Coordinates of C-alpha atoms in Angstrom, one line a residue:
X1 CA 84.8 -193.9 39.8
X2 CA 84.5 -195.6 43.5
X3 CA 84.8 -199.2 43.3
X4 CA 84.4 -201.2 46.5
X5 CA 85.3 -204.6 47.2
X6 CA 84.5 -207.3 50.0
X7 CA 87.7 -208.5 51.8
X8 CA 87.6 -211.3 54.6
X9 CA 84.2 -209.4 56.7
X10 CA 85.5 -205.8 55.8
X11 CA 84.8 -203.9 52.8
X12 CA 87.8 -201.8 50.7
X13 CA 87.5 -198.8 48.3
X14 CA 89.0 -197.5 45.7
X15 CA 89.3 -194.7 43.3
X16 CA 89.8 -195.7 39.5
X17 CA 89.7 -193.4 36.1
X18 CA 86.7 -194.5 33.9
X19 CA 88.9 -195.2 31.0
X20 CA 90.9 -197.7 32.7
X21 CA 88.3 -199.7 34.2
X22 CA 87.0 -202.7 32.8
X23 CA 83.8 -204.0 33.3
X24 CA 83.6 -206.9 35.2
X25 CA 81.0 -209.5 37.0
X26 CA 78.7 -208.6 40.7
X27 CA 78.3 -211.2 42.8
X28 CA 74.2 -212.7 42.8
X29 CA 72.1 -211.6 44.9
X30 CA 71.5 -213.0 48.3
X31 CA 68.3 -214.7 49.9
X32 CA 66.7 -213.3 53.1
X33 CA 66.4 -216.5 54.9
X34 CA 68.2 -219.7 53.7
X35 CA 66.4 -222.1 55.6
X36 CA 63.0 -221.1 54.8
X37 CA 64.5 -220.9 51.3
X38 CA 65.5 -224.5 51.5
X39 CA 62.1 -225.7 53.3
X40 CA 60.4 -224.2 50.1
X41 CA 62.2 -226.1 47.5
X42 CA 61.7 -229.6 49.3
X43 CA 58.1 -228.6 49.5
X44 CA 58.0 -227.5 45.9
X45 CA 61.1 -229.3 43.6
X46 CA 61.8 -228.9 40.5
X47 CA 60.2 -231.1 38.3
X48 CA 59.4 -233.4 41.8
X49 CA 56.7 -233.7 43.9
X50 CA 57.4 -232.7 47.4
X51 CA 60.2 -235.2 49.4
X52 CA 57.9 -236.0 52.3
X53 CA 55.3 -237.6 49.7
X54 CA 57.9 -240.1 48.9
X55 CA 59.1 -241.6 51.9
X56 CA 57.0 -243.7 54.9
X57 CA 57.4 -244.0 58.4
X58 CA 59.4 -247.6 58.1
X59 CA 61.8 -245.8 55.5
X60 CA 65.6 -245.5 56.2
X61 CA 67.1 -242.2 55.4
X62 CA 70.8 -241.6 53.9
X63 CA 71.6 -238.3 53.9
X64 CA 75.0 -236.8 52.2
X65 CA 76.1 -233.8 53.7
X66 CA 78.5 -231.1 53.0
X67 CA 80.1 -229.5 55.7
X68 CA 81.7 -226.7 54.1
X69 CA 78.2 -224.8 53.5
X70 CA 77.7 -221.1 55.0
X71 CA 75.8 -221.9 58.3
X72 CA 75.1 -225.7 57.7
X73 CA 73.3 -226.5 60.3
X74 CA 70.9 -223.7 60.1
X75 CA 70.5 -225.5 56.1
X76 CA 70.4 -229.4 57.6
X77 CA 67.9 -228.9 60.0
X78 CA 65.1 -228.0 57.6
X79 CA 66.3 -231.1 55.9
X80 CA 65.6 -233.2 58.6
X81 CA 62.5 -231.2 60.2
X82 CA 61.2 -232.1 56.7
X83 CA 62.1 -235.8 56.2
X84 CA 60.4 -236.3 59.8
X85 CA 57.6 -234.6 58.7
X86 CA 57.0 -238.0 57.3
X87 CA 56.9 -239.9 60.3
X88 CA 60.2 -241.2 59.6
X89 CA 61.9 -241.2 63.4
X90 CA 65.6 -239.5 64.0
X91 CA 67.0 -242.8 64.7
X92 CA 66.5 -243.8 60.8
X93 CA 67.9 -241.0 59.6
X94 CA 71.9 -241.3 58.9
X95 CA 74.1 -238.2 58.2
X96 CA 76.9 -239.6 55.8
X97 CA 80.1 -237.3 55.6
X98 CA 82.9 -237.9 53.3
X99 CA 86.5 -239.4 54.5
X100 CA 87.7 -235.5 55.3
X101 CA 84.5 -235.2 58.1
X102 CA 85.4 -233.3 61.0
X103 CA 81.8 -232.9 62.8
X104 CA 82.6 -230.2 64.4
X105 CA 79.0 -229.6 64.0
X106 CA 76.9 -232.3 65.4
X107 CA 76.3 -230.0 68.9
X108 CA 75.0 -227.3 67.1
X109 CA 72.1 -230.2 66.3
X110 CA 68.3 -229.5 67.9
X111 CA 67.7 -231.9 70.7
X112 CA 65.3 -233.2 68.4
X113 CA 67.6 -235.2 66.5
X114 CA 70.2 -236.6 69.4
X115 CA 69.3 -239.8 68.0
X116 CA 70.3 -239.3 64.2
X117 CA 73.2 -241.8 63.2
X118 CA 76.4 -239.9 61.7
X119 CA 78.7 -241.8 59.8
X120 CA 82.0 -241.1 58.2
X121 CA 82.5 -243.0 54.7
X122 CA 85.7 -244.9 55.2
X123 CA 87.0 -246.2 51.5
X124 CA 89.4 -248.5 53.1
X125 CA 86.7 -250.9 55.1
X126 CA 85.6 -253.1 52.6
X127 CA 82.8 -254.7 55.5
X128 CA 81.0 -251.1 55.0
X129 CA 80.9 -251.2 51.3
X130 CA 78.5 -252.9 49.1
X131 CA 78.3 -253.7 45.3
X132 CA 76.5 -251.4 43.5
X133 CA 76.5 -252.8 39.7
X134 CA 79.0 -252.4 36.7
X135 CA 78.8 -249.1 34.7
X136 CA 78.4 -249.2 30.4
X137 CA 82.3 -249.5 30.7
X138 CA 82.3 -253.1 32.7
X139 CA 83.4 -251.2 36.2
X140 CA 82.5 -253.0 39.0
X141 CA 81.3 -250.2 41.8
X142 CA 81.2 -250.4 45.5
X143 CA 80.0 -247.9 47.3
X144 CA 79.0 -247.2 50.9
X145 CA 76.9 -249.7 52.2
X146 CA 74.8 -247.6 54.1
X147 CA 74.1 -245.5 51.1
X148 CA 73.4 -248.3 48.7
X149 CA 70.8 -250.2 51.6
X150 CA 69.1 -246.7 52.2
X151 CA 65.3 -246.8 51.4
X152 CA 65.7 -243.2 49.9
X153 CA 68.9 -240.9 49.1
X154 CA 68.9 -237.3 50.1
X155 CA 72.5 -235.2 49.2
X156 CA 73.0 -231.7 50.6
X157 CA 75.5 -230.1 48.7
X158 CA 77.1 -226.9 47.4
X159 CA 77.6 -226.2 43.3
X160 CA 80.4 -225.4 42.2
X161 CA 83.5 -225.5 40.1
X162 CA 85.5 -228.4 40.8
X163 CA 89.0 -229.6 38.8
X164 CA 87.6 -233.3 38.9
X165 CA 84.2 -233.0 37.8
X166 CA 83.7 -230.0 36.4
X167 CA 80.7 -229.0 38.2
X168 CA 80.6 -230.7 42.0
X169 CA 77.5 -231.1 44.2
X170 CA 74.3 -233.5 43.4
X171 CA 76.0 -236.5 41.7
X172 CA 79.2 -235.4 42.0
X173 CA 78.8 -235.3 45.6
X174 CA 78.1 -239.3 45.8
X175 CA 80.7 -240.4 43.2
X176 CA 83.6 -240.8 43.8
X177 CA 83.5 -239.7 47.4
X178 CA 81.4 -242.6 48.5
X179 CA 83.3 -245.4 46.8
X180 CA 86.0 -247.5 47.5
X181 CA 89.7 -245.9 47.9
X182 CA 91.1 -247.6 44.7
X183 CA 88.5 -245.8 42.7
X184 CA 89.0 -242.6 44.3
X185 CA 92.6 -243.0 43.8
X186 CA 92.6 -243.5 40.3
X187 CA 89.8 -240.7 40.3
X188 CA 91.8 -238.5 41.5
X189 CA 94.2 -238.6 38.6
X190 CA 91.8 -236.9 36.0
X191 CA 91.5 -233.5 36.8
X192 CA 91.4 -230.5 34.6
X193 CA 92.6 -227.4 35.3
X194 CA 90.7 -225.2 32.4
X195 CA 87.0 -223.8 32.6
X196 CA 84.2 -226.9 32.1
X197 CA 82.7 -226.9 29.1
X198 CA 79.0 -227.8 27.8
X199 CA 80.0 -231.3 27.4
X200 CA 80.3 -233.4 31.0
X201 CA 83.6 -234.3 32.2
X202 CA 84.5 -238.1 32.0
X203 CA 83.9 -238.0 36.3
X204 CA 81.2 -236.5 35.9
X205 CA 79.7 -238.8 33.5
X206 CA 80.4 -241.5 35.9
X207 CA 79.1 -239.8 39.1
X208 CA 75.9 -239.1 36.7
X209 CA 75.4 -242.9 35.9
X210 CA 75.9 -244.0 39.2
X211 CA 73.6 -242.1 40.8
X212 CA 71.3 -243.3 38.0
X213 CA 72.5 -247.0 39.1
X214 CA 71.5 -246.0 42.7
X215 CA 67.5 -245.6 41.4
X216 CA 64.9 -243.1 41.4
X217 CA 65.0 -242.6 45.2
X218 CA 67.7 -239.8 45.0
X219 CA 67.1 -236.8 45.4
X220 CA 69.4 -233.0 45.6
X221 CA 69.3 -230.1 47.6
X222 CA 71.6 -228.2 46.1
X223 CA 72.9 -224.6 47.8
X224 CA 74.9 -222.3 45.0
X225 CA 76.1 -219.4 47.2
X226 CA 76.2 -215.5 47.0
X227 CA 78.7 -213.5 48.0
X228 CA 80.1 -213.8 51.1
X229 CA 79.2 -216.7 53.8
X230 CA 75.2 -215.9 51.9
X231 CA 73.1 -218.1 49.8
X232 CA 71.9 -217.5 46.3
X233 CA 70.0 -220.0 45.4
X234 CA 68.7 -223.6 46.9
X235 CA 67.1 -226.0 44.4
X236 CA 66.1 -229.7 45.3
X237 CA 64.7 -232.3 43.4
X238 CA 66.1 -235.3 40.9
X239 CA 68.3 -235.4 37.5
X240 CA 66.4 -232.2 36.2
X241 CA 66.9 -230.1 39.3
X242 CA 70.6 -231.1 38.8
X243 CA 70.6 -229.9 35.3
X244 CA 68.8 -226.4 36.9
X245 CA 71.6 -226.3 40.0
X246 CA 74.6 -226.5 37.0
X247 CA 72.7 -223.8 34.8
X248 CA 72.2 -221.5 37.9
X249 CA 75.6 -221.5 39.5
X250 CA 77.0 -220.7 36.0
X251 CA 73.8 -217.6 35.9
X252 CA 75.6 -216.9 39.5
X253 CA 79.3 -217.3 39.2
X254 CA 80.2 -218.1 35.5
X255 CA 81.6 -214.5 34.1
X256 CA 82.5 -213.3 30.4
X257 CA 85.1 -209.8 30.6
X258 CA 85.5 -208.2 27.1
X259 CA 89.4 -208.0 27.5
X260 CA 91.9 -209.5 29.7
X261 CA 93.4 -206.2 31.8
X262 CA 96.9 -205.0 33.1
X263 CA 95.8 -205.4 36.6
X264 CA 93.4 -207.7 38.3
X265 CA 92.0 -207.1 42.3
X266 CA 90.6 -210.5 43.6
X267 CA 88.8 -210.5 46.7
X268 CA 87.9 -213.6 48.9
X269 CA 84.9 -212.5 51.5
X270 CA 83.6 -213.8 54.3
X271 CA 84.3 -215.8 57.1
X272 CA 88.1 -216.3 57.0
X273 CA 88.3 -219.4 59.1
X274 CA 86.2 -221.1 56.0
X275 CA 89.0 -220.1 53.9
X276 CA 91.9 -222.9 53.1
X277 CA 95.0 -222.6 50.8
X278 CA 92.8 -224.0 48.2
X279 CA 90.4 -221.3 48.5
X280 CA 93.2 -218.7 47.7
X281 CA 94.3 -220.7 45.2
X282 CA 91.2 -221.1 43.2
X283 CA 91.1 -217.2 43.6
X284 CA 94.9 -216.8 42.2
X285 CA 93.4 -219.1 39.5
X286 CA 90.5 -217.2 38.2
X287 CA 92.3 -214.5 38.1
X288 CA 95.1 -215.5 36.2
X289 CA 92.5 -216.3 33.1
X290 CA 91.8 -212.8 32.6
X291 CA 95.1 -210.9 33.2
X292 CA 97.5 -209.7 30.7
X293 CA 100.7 -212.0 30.6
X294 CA 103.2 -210.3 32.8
X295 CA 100.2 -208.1 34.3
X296 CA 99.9 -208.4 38.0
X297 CA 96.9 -209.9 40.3
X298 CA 95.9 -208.4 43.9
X299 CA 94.5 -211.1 45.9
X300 CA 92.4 -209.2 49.0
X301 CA 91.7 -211.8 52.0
X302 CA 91.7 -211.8 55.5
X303 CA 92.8 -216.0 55.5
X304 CA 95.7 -217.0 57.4
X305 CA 95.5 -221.1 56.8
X306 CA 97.6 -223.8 57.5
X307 CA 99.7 -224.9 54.5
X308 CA 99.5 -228.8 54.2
X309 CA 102.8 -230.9 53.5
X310 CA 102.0 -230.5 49.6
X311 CA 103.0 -226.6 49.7
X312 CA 106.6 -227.4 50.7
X313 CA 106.7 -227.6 46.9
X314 CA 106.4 -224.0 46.5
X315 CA 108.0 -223.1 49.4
X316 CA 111.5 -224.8 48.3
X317 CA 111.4 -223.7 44.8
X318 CA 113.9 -221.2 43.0
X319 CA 110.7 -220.0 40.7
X320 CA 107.0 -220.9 39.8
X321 CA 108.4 -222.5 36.4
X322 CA 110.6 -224.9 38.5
X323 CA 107.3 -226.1 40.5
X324 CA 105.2 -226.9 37.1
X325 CA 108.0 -228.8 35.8
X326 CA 108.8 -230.9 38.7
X327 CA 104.9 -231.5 38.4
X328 CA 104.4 -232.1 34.9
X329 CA 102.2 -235.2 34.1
X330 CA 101.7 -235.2 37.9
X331 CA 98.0 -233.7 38.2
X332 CA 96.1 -235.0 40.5
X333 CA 93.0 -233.3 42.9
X334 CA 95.3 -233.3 46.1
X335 CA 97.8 -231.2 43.7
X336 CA 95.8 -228.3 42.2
X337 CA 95.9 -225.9 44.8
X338 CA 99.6 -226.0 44.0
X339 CA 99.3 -226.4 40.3
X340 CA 97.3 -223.2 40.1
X341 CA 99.3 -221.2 42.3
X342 CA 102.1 -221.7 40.4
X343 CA 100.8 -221.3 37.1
X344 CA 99.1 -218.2 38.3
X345 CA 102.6 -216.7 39.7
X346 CA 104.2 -217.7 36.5
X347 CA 101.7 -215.7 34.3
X348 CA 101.1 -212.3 36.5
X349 CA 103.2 -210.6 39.8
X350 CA 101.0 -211.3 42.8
X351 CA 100.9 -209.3 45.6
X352 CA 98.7 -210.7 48.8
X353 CA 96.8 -209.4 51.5
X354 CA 96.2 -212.1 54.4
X355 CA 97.0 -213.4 57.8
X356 CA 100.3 -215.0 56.5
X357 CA 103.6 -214.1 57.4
X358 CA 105.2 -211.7 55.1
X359 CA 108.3 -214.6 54.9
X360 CA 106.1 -216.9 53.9
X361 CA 103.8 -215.0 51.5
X362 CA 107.5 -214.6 49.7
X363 CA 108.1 -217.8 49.3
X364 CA 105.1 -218.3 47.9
X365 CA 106.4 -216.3 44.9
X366 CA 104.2 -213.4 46.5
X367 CA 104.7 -209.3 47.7
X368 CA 102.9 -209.2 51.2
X369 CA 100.7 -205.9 51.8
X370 CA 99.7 -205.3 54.8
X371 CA 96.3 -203.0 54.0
X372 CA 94.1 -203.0 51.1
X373 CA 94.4 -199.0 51.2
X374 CA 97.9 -200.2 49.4
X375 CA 96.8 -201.1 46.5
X376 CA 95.5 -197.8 45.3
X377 CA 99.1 -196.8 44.0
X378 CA 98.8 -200.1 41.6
X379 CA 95.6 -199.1 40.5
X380 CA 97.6 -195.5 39.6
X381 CA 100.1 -197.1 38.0
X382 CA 98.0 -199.9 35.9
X383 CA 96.7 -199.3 32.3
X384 CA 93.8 -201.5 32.1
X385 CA 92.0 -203.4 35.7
X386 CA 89.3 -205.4 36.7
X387 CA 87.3 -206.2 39.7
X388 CA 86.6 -209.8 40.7
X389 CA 84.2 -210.1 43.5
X390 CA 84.8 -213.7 45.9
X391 CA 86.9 -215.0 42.7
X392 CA 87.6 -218.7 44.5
X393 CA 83.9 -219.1 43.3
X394 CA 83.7 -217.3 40.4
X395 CA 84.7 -218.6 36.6
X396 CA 86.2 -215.8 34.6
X397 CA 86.9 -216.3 31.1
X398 CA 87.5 -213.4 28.2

């Protein structure tokens, strides 16, 4: 049987015996046109009547934005075409990125909205944070001021799996990335490195009920993605279009295999220069759910990105075993990408295909290949495999 699979923008294929294959998960499928995809569901919500019937012309918009969306400003301008719709003028519009904001974006903006206000959330200045309430367990939160003030909330954000909240995006995109920086410190301390299950996560119980404490006037536009840099799904409205957005990224990108298999091929598509360390790590990851212990994962990318100071752990161990211990009790959101390499290369063999150096890709308890045509030999040699199409989004469980 021919089995192809997306690597970086290219597109690899491979010959495997019928008996040996296991069947796995396709990616969704994609939309034609995002944006006109996205002007639809603020038009028609779930559950909601459309945004613009909300807001008047004296109103001051907050808008959460997530940068790391395929093509985000082709998705933020129907957003803002929308909220102006409602005679609410560019200059009352803010664009609130998180703390790890790098507008390289804001050009890309029509001329029409040179005058919307961008601001980056900065935790540590307590002048731009504001009190919001205390939560059912006594918390006192402060959040960004600008968000709390705003006359109506509107959060543009990707779903998907997150080690913090289970599910990120809609709540989980406000709290606790808009809060102060002692609460996202001790936030950042509860992360899980399993599958979510049907019952929230403690963060995202508390990003829930504080966008509850923030009132009726916020509202989701939530983007799960397809394959690739394409778009799936967009859904917009309140608490029940946030409940829709978690059940459809899990109809997307939540997949059950019958059997775990000798041999797992991972791809990562796309645009490479969207692709961190964390994104091949999330890959490594779901992979190593569903791979025989001792098997061996293929991880197919075309991503060559810069290792942060937190991979030096890797890179001076003797053995992935050495790096779990030194981190045991130590999990923390800034650390996963490192926990689940590790416990991935402790499980399976890895062997990558990417822009790294073949020296490097060693020390990262890795076998370089150079060409996906290579891994046709494993596939020869392998008992069992399975195909896992863009696995950094994916949740594979047996």
């Amino acid at each position: 049987m021919r089995i192809t699979m997306d690597c970086g923008l290219d597109r690899a294929e491979f010959e495997v015996a019928d008996d040996h294959l296991i069947p796995g998960p396709q990616p969704p499928a994609a939309l034609p046109d995002p944006a006109a995809a996205v002007r639809a569901a603020l038009e028609q919500p779930h559950g909601f009547p459309a945004l613009r019937r909300a807001l008047t012309p004296d109103d001051h918009v907050a808008i959460v934005v997530d940068e790391h969306l395929p093509h985000f400003v082709a998705l933020l301008v129907p957003l803002l075409e929308h909220v102006h719709s409602a005679g609410v003028a560019p200059e009352a519009m803010t664009l609130l990125c998180p703390p790890s904001s790098r507008q390289t974006w804001i050009d890309d903006l029509p001329d029409a909205f040179e005058d919307v206000q961008v601001e980056v959330h900065d935790p540590t200045d307590r002048r731009r944070l504001a009190y919001l309430g205390a939560n059912r367990k006594g918390k006192r939160l402060y959040l960004n001021r600008t968000l709390v003030d705003a006359d109506q909330i509107v959060v543009l954000s990707e779903r998907h799996y997150d080690p913090l909240l289970g599910y990120s995006g809609a709540e989980g995109a406000l709290y606790p990335a808009f809060s102060d920086q002692d609460t996202r410190t001790e936030m950042s301390q509860r992360v899980h490195l399993g599958p979510p299950e049907e019952k929230p996560w403690r963060a995202r119980r508390e990003a829930t009920e504080t966008a509850w404490l923030l009132g009726a006037s916020t509202f989701f536009v939530q983007i799960i993605e397809g394959a690739g840099d394409r778009v799936a799904h967009v859904v917009a409205g309140a608490a029940e279009a946030s409940r829709e957005g978690q059940r459809l990224l899990d109809a997307c990108w939540r997949a059950q295999v019958p059997r775990a298999a000798d041999l797992v091929i991972a791809g990562v598509s796309g645009d490479s220069s969207r692709h961190t360390f964390a994104t091949l790590a999330a890959a490594l990851a779901c992979a190593a759910r569903v791979v025989l212990p001792g098997g061996r994962i293929v991880l197919l990318s075309q991503a060559n990105p810069a290792l942060g100071s937190e991979a030096d752990l890797l890179l001076g161990a003797e053995d992935p075993q050495a790096v779990l211990q030194q981190l045991r009790g130590k999990h923390s959101v800034e650390l996963v990408p490192i926990l689940q390499w590790a416990g991935a290369a402790n499980c399976a063999n890895i062997n990558l295909l990417s822009g790294l150096p073949d020296e490097m890709v060693e020390e990262l308890f890795a076998t370089p290949l150079h060409q996906a045509r290579e891994v046709q030999r494993l596939l020869d040699a392998s008992s069992s495999c399975l195909f896992l199409p863009d696995a950094h989004k994916m949740l594979a469980v047996v």
